[in-house]
Short mmCIF file of C-alpha atoms in Angstrom, two decimals:
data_model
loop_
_atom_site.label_atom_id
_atom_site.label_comp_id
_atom_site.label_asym_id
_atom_site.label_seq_id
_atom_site.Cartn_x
_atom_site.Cartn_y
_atom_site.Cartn_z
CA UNK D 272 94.85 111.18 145.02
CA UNK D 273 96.16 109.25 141.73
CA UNK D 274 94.62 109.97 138.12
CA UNK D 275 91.92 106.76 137.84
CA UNK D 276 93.39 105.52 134.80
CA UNK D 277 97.01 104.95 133.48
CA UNK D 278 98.64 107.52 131.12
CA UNK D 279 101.74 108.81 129.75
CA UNK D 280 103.61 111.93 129.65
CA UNK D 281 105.03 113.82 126.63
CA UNK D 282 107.71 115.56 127.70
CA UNK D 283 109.38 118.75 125.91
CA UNK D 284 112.47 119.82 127.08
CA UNK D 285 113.30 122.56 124.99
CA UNK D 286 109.46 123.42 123.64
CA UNK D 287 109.40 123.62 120.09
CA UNK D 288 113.01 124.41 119.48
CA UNK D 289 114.76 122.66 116.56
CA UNK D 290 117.76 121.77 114.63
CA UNK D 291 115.70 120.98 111.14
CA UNK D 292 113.17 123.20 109.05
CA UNK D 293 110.45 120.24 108.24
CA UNK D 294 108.48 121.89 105.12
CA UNK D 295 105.45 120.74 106.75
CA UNK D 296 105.91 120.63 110.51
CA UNK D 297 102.91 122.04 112.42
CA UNK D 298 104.57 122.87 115.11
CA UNK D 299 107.71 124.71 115.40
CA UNK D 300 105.43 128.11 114.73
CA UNK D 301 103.08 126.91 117.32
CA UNK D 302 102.26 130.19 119.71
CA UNK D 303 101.47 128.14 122.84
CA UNK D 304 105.25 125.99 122.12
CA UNK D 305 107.99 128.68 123.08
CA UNK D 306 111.87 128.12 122.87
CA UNK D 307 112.83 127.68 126.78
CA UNK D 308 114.26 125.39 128.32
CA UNK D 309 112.93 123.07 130.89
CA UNK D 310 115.53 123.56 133.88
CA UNK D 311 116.69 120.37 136.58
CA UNK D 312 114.28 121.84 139.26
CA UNK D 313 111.24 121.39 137.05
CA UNK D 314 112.04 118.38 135.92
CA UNK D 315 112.55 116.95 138.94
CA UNK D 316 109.11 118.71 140.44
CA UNK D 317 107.12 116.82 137.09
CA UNK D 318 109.01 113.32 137.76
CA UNK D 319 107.77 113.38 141.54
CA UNK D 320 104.26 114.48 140.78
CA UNK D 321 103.90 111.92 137.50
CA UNK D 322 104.70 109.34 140.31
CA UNK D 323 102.64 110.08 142.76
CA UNK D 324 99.67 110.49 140.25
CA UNK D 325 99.63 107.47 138.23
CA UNK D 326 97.94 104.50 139.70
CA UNK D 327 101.05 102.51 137.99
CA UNK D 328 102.96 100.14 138.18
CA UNK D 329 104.46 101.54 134.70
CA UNK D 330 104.98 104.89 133.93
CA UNK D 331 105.91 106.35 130.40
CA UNK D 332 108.43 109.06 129.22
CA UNK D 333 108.40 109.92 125.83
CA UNK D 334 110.94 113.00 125.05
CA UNK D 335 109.77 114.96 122.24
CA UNK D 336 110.29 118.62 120.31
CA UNK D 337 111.01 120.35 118.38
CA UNK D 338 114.26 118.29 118.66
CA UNK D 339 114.62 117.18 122.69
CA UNK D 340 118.28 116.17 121.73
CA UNK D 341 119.08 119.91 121.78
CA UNK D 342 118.48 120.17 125.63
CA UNK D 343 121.59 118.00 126.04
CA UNK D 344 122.83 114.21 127.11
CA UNK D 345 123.36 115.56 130.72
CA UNK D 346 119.47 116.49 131.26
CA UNK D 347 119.04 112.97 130.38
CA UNK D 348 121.31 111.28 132.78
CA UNK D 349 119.67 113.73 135.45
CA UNK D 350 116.20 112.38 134.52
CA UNK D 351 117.03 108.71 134.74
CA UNK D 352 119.00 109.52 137.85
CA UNK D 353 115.54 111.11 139.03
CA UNK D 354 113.00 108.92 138.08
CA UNK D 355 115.67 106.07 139.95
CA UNK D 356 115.73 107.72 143.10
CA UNK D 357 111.93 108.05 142.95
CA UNK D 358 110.27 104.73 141.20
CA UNK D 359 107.90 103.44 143.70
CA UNK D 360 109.48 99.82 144.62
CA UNK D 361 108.10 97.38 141.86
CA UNK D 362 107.12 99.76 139.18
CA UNK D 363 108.95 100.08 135.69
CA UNK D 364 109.60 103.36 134.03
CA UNK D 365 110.24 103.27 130.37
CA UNK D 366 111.42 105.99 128.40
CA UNK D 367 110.69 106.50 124.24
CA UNK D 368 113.16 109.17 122.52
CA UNK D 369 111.73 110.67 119.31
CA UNK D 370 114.47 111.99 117.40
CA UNK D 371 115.56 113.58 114.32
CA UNK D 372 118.65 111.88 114.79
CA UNK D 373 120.96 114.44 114.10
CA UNK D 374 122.95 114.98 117.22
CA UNK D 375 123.41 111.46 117.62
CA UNK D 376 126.71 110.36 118.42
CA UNK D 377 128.61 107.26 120.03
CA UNK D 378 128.37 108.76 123.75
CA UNK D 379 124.45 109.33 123.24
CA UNK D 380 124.36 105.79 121.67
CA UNK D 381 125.85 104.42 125.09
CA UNK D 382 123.73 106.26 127.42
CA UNK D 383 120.41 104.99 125.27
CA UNK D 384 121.21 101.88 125.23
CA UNK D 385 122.46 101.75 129.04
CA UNK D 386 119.79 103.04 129.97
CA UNK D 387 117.27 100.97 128.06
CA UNK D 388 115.14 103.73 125.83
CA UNK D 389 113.55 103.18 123.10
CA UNK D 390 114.26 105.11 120.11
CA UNK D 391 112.23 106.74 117.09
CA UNK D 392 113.59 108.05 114.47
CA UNK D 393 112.18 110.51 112.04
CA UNK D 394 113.21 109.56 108.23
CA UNK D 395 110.80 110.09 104.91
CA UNK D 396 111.55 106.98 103.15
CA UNK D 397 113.56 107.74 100.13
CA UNK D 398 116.87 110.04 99.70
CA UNK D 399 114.75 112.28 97.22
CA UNK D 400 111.49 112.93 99.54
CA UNK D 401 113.15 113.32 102.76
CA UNK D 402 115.85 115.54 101.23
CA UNK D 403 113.05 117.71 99.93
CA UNK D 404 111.30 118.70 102.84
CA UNK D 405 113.44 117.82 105.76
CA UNK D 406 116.62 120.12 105.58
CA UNK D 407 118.59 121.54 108.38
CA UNK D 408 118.16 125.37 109.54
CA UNK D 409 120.58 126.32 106.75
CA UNK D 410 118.72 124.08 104.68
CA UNK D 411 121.18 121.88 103.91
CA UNK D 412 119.81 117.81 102.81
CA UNK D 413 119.75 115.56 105.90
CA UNK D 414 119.21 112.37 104.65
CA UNK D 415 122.54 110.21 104.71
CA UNK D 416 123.33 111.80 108.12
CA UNK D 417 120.50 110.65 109.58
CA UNK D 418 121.14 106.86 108.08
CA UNK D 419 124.45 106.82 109.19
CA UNK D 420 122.94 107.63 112.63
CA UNK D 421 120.47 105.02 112.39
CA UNK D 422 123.93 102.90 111.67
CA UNK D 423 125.54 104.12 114.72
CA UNK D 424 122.09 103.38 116.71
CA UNK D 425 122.28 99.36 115.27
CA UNK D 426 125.92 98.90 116.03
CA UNK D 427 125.41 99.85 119.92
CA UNK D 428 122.18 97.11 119.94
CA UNK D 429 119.16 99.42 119.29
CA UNK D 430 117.04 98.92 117.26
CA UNK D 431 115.19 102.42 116.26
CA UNK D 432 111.55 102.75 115.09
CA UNK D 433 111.83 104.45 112.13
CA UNK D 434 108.91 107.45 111.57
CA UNK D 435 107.83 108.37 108.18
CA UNK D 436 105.33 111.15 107.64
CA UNK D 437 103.41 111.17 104.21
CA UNK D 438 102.64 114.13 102.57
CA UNK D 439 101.08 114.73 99.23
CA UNK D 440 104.58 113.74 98.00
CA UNK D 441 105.79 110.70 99.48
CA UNK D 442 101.94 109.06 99.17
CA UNK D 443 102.81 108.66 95.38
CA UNK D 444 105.77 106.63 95.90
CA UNK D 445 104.75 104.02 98.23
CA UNK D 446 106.83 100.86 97.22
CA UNK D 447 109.92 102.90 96.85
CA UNK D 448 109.32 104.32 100.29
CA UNK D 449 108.88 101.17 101.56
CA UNK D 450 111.40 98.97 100.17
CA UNK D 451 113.89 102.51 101.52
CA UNK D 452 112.75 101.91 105.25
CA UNK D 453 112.76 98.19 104.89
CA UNK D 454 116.36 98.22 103.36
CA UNK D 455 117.14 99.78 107.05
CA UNK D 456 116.56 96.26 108.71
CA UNK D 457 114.92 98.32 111.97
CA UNK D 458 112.26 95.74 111.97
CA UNK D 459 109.57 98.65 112.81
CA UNK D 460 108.21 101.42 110.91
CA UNK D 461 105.35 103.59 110.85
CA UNK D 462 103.35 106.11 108.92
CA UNK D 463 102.18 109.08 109.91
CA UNK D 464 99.93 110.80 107.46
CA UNK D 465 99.99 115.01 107.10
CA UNK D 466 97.10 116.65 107.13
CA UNK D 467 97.07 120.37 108.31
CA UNK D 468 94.57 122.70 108.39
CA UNK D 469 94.46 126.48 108.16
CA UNK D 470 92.38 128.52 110.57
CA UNK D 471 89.02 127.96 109.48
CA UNK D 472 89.67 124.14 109.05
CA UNK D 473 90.75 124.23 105.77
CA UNK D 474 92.94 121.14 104.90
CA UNK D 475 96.39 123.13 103.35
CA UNK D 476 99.90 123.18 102.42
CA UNK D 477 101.62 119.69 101.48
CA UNK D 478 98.37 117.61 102.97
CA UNK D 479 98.14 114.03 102.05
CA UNK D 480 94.63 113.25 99.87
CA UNK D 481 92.74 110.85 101.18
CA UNK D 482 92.17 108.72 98.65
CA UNK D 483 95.73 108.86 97.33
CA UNK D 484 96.41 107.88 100.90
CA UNK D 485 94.62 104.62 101.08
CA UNK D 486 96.15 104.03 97.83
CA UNK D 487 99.29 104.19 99.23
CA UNK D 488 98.76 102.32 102.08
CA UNK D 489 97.03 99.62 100.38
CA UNK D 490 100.58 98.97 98.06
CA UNK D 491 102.41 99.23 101.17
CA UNK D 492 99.81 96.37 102.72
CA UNK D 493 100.49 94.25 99.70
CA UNK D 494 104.16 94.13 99.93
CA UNK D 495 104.06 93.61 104.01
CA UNK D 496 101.41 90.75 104.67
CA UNK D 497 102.85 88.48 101.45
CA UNK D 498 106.28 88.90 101.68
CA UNK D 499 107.35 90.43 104.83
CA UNK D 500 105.04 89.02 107.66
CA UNK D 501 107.33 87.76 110.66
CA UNK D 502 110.09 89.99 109.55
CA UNK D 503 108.88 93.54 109.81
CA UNK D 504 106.49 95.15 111.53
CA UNK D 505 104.31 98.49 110.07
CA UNK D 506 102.34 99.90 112.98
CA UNK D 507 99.22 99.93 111.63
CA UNK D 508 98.79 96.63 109.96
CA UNK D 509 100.30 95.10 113.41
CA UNK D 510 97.43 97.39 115.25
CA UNK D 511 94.59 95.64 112.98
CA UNK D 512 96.35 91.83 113.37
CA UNK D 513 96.15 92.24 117.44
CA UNK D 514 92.33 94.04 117.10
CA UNK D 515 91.37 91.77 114.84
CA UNK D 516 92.49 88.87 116.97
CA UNK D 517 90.35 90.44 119.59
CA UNK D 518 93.27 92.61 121.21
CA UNK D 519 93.24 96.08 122.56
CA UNK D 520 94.47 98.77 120.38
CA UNK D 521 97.54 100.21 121.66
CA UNK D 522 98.09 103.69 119.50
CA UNK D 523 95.49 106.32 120.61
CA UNK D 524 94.34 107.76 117.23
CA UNK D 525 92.48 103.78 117.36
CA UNK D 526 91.36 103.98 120.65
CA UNK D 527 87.83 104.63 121.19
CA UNK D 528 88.38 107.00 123.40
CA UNK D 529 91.37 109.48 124.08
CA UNK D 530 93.42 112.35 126.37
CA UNK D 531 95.55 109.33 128.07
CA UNK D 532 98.81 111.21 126.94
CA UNK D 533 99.94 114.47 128.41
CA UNK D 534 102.10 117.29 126.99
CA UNK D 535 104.83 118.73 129.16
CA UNK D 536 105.84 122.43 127.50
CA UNK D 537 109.34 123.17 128.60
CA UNK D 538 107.74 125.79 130.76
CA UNK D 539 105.32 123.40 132.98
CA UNK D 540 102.56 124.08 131.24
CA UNK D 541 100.54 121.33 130.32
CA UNK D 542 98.14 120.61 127.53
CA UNK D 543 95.35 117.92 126.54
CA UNK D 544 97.28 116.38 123.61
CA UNK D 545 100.59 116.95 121.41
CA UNK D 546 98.14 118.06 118.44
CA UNK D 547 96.23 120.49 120.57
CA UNK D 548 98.53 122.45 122.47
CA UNK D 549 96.46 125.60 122.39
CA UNK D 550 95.17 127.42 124.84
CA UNK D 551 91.80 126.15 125.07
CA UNK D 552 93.56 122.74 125.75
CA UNK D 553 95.73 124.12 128.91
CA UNK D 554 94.87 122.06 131.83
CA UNK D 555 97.23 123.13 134.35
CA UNK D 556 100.95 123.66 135.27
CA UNK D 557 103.48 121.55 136.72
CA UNK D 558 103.88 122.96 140.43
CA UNK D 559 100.97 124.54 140.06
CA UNK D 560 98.70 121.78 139.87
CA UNK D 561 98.48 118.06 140.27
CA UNK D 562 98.60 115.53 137.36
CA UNK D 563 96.16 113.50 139.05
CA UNK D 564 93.76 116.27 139.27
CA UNK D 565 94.26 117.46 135.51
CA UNK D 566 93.95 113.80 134.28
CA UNK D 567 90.51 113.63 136.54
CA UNK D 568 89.55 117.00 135.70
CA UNK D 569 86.17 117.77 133.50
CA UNK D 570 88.12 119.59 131.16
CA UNK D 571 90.21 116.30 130.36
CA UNK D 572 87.87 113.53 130.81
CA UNK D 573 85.44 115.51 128.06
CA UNK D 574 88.31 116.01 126.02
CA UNK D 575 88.82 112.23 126.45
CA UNK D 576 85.19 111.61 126.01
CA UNK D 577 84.81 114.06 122.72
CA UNK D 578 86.36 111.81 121.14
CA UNK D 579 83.22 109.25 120.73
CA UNK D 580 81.11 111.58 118.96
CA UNK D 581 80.59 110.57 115.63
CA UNK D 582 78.53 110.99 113.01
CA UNK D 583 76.06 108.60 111.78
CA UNK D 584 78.26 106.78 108.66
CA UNK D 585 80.92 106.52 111.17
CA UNK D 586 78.56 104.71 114.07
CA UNK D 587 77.26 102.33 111.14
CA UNK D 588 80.54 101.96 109.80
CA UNK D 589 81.73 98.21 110.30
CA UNK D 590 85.52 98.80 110.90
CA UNK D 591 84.22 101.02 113.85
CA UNK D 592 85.43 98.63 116.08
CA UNK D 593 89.34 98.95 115.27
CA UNK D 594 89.49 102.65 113.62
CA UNK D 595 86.78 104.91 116.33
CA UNK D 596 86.83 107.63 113.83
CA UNK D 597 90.35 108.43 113.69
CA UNK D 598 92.31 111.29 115.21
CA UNK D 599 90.14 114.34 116.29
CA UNK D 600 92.80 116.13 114.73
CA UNK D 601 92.17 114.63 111.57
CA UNK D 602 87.85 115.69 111.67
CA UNK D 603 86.30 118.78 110.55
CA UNK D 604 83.40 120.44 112.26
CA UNK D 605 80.77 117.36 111.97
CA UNK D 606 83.66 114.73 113.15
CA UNK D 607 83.89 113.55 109.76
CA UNK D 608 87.79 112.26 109.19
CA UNK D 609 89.23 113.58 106.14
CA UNK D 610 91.28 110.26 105.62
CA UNK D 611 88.01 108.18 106.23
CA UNK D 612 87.77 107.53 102.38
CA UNK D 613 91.40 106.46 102.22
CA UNK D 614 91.45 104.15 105.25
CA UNK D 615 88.29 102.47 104.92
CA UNK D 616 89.68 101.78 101.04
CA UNK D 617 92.33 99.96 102.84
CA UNK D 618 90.14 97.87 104.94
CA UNK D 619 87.69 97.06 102.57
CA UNK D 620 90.73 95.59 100.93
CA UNK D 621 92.71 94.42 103.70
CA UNK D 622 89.77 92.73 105.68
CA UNK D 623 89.75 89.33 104.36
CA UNK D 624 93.80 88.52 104.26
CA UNK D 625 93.61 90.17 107.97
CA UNK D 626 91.24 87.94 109.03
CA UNK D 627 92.93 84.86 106.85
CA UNK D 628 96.27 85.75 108.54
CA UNK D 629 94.79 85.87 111.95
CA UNK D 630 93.18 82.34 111.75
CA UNK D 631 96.34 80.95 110.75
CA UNK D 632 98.28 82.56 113.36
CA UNK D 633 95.78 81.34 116.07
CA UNK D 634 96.25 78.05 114.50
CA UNK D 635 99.95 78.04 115.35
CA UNK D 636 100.95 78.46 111.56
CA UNK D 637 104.38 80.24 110.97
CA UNK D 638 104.71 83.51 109.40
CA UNK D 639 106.51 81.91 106.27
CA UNK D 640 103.18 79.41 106.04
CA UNK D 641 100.91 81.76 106.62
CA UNK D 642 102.36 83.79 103.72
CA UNK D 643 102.37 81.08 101.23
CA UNK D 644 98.67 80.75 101.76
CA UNK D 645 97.54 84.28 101.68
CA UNK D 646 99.14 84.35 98.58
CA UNK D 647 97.55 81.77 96.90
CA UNK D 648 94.21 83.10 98.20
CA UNK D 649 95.16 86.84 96.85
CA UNK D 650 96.37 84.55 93.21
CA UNK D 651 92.75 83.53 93.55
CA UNK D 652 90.74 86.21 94.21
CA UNK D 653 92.58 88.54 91.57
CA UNK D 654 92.84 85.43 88.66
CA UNK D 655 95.45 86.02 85.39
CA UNK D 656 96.68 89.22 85.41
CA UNK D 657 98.79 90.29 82.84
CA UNK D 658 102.12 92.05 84.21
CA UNK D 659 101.56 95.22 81.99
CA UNK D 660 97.74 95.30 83.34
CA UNK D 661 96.77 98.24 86.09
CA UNK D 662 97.91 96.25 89.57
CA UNK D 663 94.73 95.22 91.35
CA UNK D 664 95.50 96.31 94.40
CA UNK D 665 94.64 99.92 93.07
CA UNK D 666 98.05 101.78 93.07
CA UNK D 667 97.61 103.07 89.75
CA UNK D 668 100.81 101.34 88.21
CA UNK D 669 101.19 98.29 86.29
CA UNK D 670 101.33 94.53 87.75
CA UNK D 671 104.33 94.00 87.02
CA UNK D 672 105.67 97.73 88.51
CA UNK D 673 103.77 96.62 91.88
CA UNK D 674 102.31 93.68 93.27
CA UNK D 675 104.27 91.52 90.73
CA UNK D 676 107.55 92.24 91.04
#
């Protein structure tokens, strides 16, 4: 019996093992994560029965930690020799690596690339931020290791997606983070926003605000959409082009539903979701039991379906149709997101030059156009500014510190 819909697997080799000591990582402390390691056997039992579950014709790998680059290159070339001898003729497997980027060297380089994976790589903008909370386990700075990774990544033909978490930090410095990614010339970034929580819900530690959040993202908009359209691509503004075009969301915190990607402890245990690998989310064990029949199961599909309960705002809300509430990691006890304020800031701001750009685009006007014009109409809707006045975008600094330069 295959799973009725398509999904992916998240696949931890070595659990929540890691190289790095991420100041806010909500994971490596996780109870239900352990520290083994996923042996050849196992992974050749989850390959066969991902197969023979999915309805296909693509199936989706992406290796994740902890750092999965600790299990070694060799557990690599076994998988790819695996999911080879097994692909059902005329299906595609794909494979994402998300990486610290540490242990990359020139041999990894040529097996990625060989092999065709795609590659993320976790960076926090500038030298200063990511030096401050993402140090090595003898906490140690990381930063211009990992760059000169991302290097070695370019010269062998890939081009990495670069992951940038914001924390209450790094939302305060969005240009400079920015322009620090851009200056990478990946072509891809995204931003992934940290909010944790404390037992009873509490929203803790080095938490994003909301509002500050939206701020941030709202700078970051500006610079993208007038001067960088065509040339580099931030995941979430290229989410809301395609959705509002009348595309399908692609990332599943947008989706209106969920529980379409499983995680694969390095012990066969799997779990509803990456950010709810808890006991109350086990659904099953590889060997154990079928992928098909946790992906069908009751305890998924309302996991899936939970997903859609909102509260009223959020039903009434008129950007319902591209955001569905947000991650239900991100909700408290009524479903309400904590970065609702910051995120619908953005696309109260955003919504006009999104739907400007996309008119454009379905015109068959080029990116360098389409610019030009959306400029003009953002000269026009904001009128003389003076270049010491607060930016009107909402950042907080002066014109000519933001938007103007």
């Amino acid at each position: 019996m295959k799973a009725k819909y398509p999904f992916a697997l998240m696949v931890k080799p070595v659990g929540s093992t890691c190289n790095m000591n991420c100041r806010y990582c909500y994971y490596i402390d996780n109870n239900s994560s352990n520290h083994a390691v996923m042996d050849e056997q196992l992974l050749e039992n989850l390959i066969v029965d991902y197969f023979n579950s999915s309805p296909g014709p693509v199936v989706s790998f992406v290796w994740h930690g902890g750092e999965p680059m600790l299990r070694g290159l060799s557990f690599y070339e076994k998988a790819v020799e695996l999911q080879k001898k097994h692909l059902p003729e005329g299906w595609q497997c794909w494979n994402n690596l998300q990486t610290n980027g540490l242990l990359l060297n020139k041999k990894w380089c040529q097996f990625l690339k060989k092999e065709h994976f795609d590659v993320g790589i976790s960076i926090d903008g500038t030298r200063t931020v990511h030096d401050t909370y993402r140090v090595d386990k003898q906490g140690d700075p990381t930063y211009d290791r990992i760059v000169d990774n991302i290097r070695l990544l370019q010269k062998h033909g890939i081009q990495p997606d670069l992951l940038c978490t914001v924390n209450n930090e790094t939302s305060l410095q969005p240009l400079e983070v920015y322009n620090s990614l851009k200056a990478h010339n990946t072509g891809w970034m995204q931003f992934i926003p940290v909010v944790n929580k404390d037992e009873e819900g509490n929203v803790i530690g080095e938490s994003v605000d909301s509002r500050v959040y939206g701020n941030f993202l709202k700078c970051i908009f500006n610079q993208w959409l007038f001067n960088d359209l065509g040339r580099t691509n931030v995941q979430l503004f290229a989410e809301m082009l395609n959705a509002y075009a009348g595309g399908q969301q692609s990332v599943c915190w947008l989706l209106e539903e969920c529980g379409r990607v499983l995680v694969v402890e390095s012990d066969g245990v799997v779990y509803s979701c990456d950010h709810f690998v808890n006991g109350e989310n086990r659904i099953g064990r590889i060997g154990e039991d079928r992928l098909s029949d946790m992906m069908n199961g009751n305890k998924q599909v309302s996991f899936g379906h939970s997903k859609a309960v909102l509260p009223e705002e959020c039903l009434a809300c008129r950007y319902r149709f591209f955001c569905n509430g947000g991650c239900p990691k991100d909700r408290d006890r009524e479903n309400h997101n904590y970065l609702c304020a910051g995120l619908k800031e953005l696309f109260d701001y955003a919504d006009e030059y999104v739907r400007m750009a996309v008119d454009l685009l379905k015109q068959g006007r080029k990116a360098p156009e389409v610019m030009k014009l959306l400029r003009e109409k953002r000269d026009e809707n904001w009128g003389e500014i003076s270049r010491n006045s607060p930016c009107p975008c909402g950042s907080g600094r002066r014109y000519k510190q933001c938007c103007g330069r």
